[in-house]
Coordinates of C-alpha atoms in Angstrom, one line a residue:
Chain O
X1 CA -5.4 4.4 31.9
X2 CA -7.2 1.9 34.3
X3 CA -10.4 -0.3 32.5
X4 CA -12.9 1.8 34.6
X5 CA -11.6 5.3 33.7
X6 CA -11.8 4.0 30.0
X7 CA -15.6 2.7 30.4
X8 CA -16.4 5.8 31.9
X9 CA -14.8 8.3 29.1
X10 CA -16.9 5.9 26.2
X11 CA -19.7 6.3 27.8
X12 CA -19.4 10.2 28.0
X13 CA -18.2 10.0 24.6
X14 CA -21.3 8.1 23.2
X15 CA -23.2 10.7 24.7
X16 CA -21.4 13.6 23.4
X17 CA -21.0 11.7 20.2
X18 CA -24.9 10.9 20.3
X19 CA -23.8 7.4 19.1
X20 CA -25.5 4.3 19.3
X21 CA -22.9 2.1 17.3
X22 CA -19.8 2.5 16.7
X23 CA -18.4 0.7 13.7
X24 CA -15.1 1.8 13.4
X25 CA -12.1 3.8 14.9
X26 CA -13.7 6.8 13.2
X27 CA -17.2 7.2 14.7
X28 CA -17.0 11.0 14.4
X29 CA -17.8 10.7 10.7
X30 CA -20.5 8.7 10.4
X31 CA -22.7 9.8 7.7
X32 CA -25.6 8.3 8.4
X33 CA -27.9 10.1 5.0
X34 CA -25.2 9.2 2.5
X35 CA -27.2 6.6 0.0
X36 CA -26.7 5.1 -3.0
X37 CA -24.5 2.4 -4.7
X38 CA -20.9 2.2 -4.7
X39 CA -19.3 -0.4 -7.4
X40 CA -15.7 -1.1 -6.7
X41 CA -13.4 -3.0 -8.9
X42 CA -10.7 -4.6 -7.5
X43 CA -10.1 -6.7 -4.5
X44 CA -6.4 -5.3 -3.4
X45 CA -5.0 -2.9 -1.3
X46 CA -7.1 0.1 -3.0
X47 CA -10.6 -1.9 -3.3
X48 CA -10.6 -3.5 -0.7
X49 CA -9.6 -0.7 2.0
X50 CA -12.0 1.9 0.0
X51 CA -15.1 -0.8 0.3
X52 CA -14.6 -1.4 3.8
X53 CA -13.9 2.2 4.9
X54 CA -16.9 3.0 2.6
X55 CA -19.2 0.6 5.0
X56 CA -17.7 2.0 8.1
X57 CA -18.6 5.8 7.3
X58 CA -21.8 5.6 5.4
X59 CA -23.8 2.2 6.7
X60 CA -27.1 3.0 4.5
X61 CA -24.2 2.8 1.4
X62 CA -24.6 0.0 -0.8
X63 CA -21.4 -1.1 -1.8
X64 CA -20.3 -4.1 -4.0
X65 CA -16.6 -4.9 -4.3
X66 CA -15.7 -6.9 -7.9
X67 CA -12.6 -9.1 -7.1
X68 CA -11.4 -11.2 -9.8
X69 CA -10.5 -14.2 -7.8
X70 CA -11.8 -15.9 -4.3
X71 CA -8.7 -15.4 -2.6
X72 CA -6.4 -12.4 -2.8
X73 CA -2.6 -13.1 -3.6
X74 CA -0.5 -10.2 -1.8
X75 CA 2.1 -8.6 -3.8
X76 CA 4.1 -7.3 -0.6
X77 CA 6.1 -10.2 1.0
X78 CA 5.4 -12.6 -1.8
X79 CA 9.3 -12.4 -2.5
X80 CA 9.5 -13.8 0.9
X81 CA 7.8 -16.5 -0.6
X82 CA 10.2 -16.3 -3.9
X83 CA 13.6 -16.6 -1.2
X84 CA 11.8 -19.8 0.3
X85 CA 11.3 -17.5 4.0
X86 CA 7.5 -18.5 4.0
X87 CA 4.9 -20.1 2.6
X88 CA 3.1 -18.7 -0.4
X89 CA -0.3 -19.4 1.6
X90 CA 1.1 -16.5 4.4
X91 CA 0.2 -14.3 1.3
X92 CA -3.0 -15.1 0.7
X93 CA -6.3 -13.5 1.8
X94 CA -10.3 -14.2 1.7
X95 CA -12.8 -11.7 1.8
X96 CA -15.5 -13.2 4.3
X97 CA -14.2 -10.4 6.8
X98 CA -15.4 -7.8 4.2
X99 CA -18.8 -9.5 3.6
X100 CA -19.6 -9.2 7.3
X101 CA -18.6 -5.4 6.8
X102 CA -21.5 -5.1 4.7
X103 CA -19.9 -5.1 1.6
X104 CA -21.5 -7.3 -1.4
X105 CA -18.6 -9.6 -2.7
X106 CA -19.0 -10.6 -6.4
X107 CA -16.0 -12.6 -7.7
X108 CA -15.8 -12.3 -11.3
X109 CA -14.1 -9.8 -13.9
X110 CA -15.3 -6.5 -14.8
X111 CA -14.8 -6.2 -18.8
X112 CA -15.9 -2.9 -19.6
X113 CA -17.1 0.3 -18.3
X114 CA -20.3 2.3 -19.5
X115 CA -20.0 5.5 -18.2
X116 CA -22.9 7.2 -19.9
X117 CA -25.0 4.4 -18.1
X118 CA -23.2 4.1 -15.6
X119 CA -22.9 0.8 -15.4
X120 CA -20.2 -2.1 -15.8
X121 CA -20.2 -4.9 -17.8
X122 CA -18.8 -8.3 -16.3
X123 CA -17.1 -11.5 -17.7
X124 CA -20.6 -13.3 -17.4
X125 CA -20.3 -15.7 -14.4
X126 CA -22.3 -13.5 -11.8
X127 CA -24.6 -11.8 -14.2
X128 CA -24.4 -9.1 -17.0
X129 CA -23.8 -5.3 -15.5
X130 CA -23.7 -4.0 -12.5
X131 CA -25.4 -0.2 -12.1
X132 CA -23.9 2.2 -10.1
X133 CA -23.8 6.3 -9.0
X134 CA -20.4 6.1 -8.0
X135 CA -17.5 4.0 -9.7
X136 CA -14.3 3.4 -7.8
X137 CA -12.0 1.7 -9.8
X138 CA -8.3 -0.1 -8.0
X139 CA -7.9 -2.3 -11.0
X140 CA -4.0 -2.5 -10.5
X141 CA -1.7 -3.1 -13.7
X142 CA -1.3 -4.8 -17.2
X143 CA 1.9 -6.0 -18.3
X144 CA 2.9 -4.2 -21.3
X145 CA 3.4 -7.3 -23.6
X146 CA 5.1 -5.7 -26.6
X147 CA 7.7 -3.5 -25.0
X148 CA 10.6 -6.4 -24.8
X149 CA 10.6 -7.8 -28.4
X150 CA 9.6 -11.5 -27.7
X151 CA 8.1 -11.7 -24.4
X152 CA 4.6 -12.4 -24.2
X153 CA 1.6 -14.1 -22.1
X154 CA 3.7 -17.5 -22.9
X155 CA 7.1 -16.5 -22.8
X156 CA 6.0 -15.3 -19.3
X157 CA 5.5 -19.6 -18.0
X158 CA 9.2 -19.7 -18.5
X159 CA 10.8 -16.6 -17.8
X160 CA 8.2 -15.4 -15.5
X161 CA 7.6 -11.7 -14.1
X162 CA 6.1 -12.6 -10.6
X163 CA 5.2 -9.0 -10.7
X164 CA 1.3 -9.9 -10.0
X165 CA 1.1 -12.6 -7.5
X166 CA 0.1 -16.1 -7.4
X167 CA 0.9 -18.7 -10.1
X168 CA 4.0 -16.3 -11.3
X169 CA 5.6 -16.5 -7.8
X170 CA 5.0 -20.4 -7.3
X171 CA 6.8 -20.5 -10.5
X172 CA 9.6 -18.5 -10.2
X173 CA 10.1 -19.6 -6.9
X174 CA 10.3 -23.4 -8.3
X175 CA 12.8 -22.4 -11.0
X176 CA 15.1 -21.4 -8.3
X177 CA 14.9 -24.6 -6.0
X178 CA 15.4 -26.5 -9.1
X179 CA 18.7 -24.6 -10.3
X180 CA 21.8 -26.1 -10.1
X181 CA 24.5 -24.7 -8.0
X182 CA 26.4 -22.6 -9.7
X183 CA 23.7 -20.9 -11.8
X184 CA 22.6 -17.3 -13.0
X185 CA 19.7 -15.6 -12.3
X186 CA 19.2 -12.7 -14.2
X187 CA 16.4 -10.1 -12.9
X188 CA 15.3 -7.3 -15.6
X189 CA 14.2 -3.5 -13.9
X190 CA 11.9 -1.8 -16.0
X191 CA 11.4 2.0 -15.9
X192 CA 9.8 4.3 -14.1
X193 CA 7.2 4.6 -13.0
X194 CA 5.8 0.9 -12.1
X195 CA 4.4 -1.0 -9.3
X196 CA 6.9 -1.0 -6.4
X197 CA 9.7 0.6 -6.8
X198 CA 12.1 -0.9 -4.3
X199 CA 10.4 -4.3 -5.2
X200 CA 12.8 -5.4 -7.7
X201 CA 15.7 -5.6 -5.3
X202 CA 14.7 -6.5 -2.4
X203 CA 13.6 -9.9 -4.8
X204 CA 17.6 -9.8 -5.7
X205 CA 18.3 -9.3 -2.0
X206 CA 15.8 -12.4 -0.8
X207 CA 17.2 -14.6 -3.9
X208 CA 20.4 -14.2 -2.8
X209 CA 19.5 -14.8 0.7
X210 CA 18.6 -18.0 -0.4
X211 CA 21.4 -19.1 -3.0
X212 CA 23.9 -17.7 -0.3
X213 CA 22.4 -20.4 1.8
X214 CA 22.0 -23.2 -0.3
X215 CA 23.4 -22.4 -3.6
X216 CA 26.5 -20.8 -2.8
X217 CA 28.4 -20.8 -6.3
X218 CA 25.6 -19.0 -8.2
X219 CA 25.1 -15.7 -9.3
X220 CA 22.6 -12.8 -9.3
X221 CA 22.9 -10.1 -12.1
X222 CA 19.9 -7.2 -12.5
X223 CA 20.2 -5.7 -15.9
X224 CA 18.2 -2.5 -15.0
X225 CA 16.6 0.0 -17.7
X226 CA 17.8 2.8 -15.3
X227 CA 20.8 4.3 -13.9
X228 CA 19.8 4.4 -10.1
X229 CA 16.7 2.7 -7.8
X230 CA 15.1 3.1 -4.6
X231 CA 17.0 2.9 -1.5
X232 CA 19.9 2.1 -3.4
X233 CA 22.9 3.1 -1.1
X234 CA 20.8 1.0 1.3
X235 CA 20.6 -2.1 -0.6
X236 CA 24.4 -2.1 -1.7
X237 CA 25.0 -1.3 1.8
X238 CA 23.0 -4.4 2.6
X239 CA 24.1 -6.5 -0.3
X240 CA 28.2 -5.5 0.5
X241 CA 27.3 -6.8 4.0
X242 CA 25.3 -10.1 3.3
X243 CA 26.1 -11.3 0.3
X244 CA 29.4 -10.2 -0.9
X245 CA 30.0 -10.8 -4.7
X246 CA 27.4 -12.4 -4.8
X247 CA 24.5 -9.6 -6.6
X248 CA 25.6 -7.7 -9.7
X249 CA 23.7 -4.4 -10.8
X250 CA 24.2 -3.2 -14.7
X251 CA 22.2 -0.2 -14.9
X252 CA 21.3 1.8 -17.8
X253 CA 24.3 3.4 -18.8
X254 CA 26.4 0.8 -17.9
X255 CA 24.0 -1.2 -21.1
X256 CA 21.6 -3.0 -18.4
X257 CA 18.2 -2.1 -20.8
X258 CA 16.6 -5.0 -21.7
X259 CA 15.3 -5.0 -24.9
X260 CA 14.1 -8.4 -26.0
X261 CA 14.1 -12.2 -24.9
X262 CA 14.6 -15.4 -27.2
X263 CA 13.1 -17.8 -24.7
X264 CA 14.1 -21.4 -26.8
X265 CA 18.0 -20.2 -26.0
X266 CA 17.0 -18.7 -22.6
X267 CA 18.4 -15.5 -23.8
X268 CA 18.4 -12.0 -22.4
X269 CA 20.0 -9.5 -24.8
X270 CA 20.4 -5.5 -24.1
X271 CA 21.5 -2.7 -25.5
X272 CA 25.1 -4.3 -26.4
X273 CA 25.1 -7.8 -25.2
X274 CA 22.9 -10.8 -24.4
X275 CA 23.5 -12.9 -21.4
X276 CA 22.0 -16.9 -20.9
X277 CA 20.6 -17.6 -17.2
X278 CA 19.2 -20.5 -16.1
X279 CA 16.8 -18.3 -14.1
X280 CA 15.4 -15.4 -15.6
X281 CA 13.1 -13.0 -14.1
X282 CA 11.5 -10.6 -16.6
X283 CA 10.1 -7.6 -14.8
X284 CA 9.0 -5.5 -18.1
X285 CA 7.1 -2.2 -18.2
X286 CA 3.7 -1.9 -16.8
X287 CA 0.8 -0.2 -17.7
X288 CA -2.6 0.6 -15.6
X289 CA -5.3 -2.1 -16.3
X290 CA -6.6 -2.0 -19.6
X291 CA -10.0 -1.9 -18.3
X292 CA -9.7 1.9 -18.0
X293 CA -9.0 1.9 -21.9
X294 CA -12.9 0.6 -22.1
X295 CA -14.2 4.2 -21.0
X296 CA -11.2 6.2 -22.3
X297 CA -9.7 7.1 -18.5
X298 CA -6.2 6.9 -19.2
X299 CA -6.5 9.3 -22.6
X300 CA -3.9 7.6 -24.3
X301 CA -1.5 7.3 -21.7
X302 CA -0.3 4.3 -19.4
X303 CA -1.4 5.9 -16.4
X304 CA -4.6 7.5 -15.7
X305 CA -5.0 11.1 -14.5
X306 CA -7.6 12.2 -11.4
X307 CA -8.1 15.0 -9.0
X308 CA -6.0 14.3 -6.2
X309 CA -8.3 15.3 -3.8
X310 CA -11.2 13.3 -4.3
X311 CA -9.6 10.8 -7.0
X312 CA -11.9 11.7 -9.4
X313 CA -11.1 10.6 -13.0
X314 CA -9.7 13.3 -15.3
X315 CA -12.3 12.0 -17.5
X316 CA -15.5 10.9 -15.9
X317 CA -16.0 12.8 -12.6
X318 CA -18.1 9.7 -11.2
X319 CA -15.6 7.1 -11.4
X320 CA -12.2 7.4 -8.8
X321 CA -9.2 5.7 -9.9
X322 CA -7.0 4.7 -7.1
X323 CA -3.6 2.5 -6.6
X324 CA -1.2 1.6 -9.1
X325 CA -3.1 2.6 -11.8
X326 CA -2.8 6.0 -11.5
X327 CA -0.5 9.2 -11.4
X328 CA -0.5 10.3 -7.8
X329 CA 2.1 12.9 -7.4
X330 CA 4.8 12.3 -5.4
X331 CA 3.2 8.6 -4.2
X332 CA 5.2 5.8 -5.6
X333 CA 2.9 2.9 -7.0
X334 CA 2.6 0.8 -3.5
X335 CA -0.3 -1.0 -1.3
X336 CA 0.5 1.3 1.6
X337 CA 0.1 3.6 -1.0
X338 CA -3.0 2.3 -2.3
X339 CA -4.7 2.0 1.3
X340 CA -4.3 5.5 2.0
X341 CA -5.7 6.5 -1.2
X342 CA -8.7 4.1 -0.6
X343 CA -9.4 6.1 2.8
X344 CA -9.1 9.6 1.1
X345 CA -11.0 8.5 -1.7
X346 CA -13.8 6.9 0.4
X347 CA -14.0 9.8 2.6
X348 CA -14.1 12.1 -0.1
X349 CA -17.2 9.9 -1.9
X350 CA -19.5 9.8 1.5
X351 CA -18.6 13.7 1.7
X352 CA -19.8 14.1 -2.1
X353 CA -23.5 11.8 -1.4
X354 CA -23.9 13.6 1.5
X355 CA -23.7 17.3 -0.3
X356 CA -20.8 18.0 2.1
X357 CA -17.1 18.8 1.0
X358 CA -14.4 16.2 1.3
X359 CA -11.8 16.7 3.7
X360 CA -8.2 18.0 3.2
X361 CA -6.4 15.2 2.0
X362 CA -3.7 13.4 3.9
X363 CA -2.1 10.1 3.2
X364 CA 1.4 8.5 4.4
X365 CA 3.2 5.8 2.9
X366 CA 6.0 3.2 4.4
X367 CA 7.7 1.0 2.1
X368 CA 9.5 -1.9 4.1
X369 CA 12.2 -3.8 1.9
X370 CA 13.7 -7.0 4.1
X371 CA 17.6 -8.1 2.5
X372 CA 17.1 -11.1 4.9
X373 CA 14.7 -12.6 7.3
X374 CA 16.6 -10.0 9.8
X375 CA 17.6 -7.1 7.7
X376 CA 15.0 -4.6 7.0
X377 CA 14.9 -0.7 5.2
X378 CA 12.2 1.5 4.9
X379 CA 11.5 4.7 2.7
X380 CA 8.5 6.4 5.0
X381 CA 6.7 9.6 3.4
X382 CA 3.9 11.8 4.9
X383 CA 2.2 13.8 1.8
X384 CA -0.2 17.0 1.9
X385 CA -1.6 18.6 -1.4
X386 CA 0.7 21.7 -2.9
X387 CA -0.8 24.8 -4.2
X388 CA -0.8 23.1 -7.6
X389 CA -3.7 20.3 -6.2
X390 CA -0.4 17.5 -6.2
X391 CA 0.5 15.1 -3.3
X392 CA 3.5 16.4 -2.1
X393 CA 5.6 15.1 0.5
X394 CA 5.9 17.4 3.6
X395 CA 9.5 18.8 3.5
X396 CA 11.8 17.9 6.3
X397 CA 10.0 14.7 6.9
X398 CA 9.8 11.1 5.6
X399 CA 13.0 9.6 4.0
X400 CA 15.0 6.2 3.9
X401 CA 16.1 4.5 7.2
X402 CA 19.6 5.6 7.9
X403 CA 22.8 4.3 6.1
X404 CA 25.5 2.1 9.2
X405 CA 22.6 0.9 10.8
X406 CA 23.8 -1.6 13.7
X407 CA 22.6 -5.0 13.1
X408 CA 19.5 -4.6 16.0
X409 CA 18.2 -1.5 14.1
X410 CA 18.0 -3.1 11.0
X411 CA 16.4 -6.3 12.9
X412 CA 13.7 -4.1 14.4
X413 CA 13.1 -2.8 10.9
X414 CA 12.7 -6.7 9.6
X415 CA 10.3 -7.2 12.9
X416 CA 8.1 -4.0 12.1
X417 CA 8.1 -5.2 8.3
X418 CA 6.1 -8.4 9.2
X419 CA 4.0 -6.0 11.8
X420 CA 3.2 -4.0 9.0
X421 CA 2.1 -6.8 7.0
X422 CA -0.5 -8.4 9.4
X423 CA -1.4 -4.8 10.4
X424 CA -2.3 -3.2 6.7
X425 CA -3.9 -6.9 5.7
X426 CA -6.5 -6.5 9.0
X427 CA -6.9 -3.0 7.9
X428 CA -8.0 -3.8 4.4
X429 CA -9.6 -7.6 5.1
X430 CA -10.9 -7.7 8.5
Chain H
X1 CA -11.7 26.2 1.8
X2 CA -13.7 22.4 3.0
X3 CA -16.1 22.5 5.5
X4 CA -14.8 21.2 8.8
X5 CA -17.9 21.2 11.5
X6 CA -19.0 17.8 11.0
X7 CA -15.3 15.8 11.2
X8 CA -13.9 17.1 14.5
X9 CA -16.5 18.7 16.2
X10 CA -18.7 15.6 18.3
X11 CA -15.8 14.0 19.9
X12 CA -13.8 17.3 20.3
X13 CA -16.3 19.1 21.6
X14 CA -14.9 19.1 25.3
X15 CA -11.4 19.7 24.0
X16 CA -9.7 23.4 23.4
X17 CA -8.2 22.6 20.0
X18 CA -6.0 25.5 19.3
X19 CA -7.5 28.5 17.4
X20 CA -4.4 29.2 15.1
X21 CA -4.7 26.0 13.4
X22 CA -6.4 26.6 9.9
X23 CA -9.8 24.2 9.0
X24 CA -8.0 22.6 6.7
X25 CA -5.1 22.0 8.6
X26 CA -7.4 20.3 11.2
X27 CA -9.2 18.4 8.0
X28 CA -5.8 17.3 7.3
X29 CA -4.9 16.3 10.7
X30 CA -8.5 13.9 11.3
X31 CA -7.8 12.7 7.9
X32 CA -3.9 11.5 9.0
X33 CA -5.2 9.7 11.9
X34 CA -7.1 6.9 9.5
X35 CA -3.6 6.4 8.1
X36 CA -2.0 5.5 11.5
X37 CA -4.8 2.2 11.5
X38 CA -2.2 0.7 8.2
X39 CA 0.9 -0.3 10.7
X40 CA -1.0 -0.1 14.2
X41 CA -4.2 -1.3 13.4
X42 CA -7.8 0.3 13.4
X43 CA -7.6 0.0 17.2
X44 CA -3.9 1.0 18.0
X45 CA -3.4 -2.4 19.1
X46 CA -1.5 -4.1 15.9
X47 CA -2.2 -8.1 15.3
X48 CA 1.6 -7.7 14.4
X49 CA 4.7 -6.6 16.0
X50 CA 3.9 -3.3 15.6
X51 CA 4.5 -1.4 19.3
X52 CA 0.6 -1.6 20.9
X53 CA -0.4 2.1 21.7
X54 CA -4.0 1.2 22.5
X55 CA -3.6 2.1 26.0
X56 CA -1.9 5.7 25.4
X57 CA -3.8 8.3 26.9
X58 CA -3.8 11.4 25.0
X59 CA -0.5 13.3 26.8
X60 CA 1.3 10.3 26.7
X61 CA 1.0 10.2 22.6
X62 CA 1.5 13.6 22.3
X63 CA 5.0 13.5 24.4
X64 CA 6.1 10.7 22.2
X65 CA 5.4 12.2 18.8
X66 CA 7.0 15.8 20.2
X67 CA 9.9 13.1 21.5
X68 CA 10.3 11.3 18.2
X69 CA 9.8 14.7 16.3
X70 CA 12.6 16.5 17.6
X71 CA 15.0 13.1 18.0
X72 CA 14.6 13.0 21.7
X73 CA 13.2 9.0 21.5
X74 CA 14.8 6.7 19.2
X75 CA 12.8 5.1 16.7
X76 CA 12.9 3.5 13.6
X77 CA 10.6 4.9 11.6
X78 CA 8.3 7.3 13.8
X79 CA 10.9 10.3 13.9
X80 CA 10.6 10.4 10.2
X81 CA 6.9 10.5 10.0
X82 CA 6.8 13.1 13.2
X83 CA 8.8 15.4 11.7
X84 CA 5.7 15.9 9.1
X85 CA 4.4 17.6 12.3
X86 CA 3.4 20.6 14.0
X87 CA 3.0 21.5 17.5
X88 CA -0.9 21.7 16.7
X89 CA -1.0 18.5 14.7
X90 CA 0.3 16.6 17.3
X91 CA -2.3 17.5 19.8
X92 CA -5.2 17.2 17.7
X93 CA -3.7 13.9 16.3
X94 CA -3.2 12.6 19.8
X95 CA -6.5 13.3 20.8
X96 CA -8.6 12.1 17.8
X97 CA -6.9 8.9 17.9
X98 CA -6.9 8.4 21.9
X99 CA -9.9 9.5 22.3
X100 CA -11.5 6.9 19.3
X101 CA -9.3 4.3 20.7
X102 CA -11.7 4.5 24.3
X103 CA -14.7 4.0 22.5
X104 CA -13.4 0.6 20.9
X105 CA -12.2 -0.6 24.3
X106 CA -15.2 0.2 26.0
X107 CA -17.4 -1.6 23.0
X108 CA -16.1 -5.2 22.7
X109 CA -18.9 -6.7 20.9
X110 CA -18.2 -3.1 18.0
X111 CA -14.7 -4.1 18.0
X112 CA -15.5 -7.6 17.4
X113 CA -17.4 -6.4 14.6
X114 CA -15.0 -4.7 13.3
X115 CA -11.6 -7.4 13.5

């Protein structure tokens, strides 16, 4: 396609399209008569996406995005930044790129929801509620504080989770430098469901990367509350190939359930035993953010429950849950996830301002996992709604990468994980 | 069953989009395309490593996703998404996404806007 033959198609496009701007890849769907005010909590992969794709379809939309903090610490790749392969400020994110998308930025913490008046109520420091006609809600997870006996909010600055970014990783990833050679480091699995799935091991993977290197007499044990994980025959695979001896898994059956911590003897006891790292890396049971307990939307539950085709709470029809906070069918609990939701979802709300029905719901999800700076796996899914209104992945597609890789597949795969990265950040931050 | 004549209809509107594909499987298909912007960026042209197909013209895309679909192109990743695919998917997929891709190119000062 030449530059000229390009020009020449836009302009027929415009047009055709009877377009005077173009805001976005999507200038088909423009709905120019959708008004009203948007509030979204939650400056990650969910908010974030759904405020800016919000903007880009419906430009008379006001929409405000809550986000706790001025910068944005990314989950994915910050155990890059626990296995000392880059910086912990390659994670993080502003949101200036979403303010000159339109969207109204207000950084503080959103306390409780009013349904009936539609409103929410924030921590104080940018004013007291914020009104709204439609609620989206990407409020991410809680740590479920009482399900291993003895870890708490305390216990957590020295056996840390890392499991929401920021302080926890800086932490955990100082622990390790200042390990002796010849330690432990123990890493607890929780469950399922939780936020990302194969997230756990490819931590163990980039840990071991990094003691293989430079601590080459230590040891990595997961004690893991389950008897098998994502991509597993992938990461032992990997693990056999790297890092021989080097990771241990204990899974369920085998006694790997953690089920409390004595942090004064740096204790880790299951099941049947209790182990004593010098490292240990609590990843406990997670909940949705409690802020959904303030209007009921979980019922009781962890998670909360919406229509999957417009992520509508179960509960209150004018708030959408997205993300990690939610049940979504066959979607694990991942950003790519979460930005695919945030598309539906704001598609779906413009649809709903503008009297219109939303469109058939379609979302795909990639999960890259890297074993090393050059070893990469994925788990890709393309999902359609079943007859019962569930996401369902679309059978004969998606899947993990394949098993006996050669080592330039499985580079390509690490290349396209950092690709993915700068890509689905751009998408969500400008 | 969702309406469907305002999502493909202004920039398809010179294009023969087969007639056997359902609305809602052509809801579904438009809909897909926003989720191609999360590895290859909003304008096919990924800040990352991701392979650039910004400049793809519409039969170009479609013979790779029929290529990666039925494992005649290797890939990493794409063969497994393809597969997700039908005949009619890929054409209208190809063409929503080709055809948005022009009107960025052609718009610098939008697609400033927009990075």
């Amino acid at each position: 396609m030449t530059t000229s033959e390009s020009f020449g198609t836009r302009r027929d496009l415009l047009k055709l399209a009877g377009a005077t701007a173009v805001a976005g890849a999507f200038a088909d769907r423009v709905f120019a008569d959708a008004r009203g005010s948007v509030v979204v909590v939650g400056g990650g992969f969910g908010g974030a996406t759904c405020s800016r794709y919000l903007r880009r379809l419906a430009p008379g939309l006001s929409v405000t995005l809550v986000a706790r903090n001025e910068r944005f610490v990314t989950c994915p790749f910050s155990n890059t930044v626990i296995g000392g392969i880059r910086e912990l400020g390659s994670v993080i994110h502003g949101y200036d790129g979403l303010r000159r998308a339109g969207v109204t930025v207000v950084h503080d913490e959103a306390v409780a929801i009013d349904a009936e008046n539609n409103e929410i109520r924030l921590s104080g420091g940018s004013g007291d509620r914020l009104s709204y006609d439609k609620l989206v809600l990407s409020p991410g997870i809680d740590i479920k504080w009482a399900a291993i006996d003895g870890y708490d909010e305390a216990v957590a600055q020295r056996m840390p989770h890392a499991w929401i970014a920021g302080p926890q990783t800086r932490l955990l990833r100082d622990q390790l430098v200042a390990m002796e050679d010849g330690g432990l480091v123990v890493i607890t699995a929780p469950a399922n469901p939780f936020r990302c799935p194969p997230g756990p091991y490819e931590r163990a993977s980039l840990i071991a990367n990094y003691l293989h290197q430079h601590k080459p007499r230590s040891k990595l044990l997961i004690l893991d509350s389950k008897d098998g994980f994502s991509k597993q025959g992938l990461f032992r695979e990997g693990w056999e190939r790297l890092y021989p001896g080097l990771i241990e898994w204990v899974g369920f059956s085998e006694g790997g359930n953690v089920v409390a911590v004595e942090p004064d003897t740096m204790t880790v006891r299951t099941d049947f035993d209790k182990f004593r790292p010098d490292v240990a890396n609590i990843i406990p049971p997670q909940r949705s953010a409690k802020l959904v307990d303030t209007a009921g939307l979980a019922e009781g539950d962890d998670w909360c429950s919406v229509n999957q085709r417009t992520f509508a709470s179960r509960v209150v029809p004018n708030i959408h849950i997205l993300g990690d906070a939610i049940l979504a069918g066959a979607m694990p609990k991942s950003g790519f996830s979460a930005n695919s939701q945030a598309k539906v979802c704001a598609h779906a709300i413009v649809s709903l301002l503008a009297g219109e029905d939303p469109p058939e719901p379609a979302f795909i999800n990639t999960c890259y996992s890297l074993l090393s700076a050059e070893y990469g796996i994925s788990v890709a899914a393309v999902y359609r709604l079943d007859d019962n209104e569930e996401i369902a992945s679309i059978p004969g597609s998606g899947g993990v990468s394949p098993s006996n890789a050669t080592d330039e597949f499985r580079q390509a795969e690490a290349e396209f994980a950092a690709g993915w990265y700068a890509s689905i950040t751009a998408d969500m931050f400008g | 069953m969702p309406k469907t004549g305002n999502w493909l209809a202004p920039l398809l509107v010179s294009v023969a989009v087969s007639t056997e594909a359902a609305g809602a499987d052509e809801s579904w298909t438009g809909l897909l395309a926003e989720m191609c912007a999360a590895c290859h960026g909003q304008t096919g042209k990924s800040p990352g490593s991701v392979p650039d197909i910004s400049e793809l013209d519409a039969e170009s895309m479609q013979a790779f996703l029929i290529g990666f679909r039925d494992g005649d192109i290797e890939a990493t990743v794409m063969d497994r998404i393809a597969r997700a695919l039908s005949e009619s998917d890929i054409e209208v997929l190809s063409r929503v996404l080709t055809e948005n891709w022009q009107l960025l190119h052609g718009a610098p000062d939008e697609e400033n806007d927009n990075q």
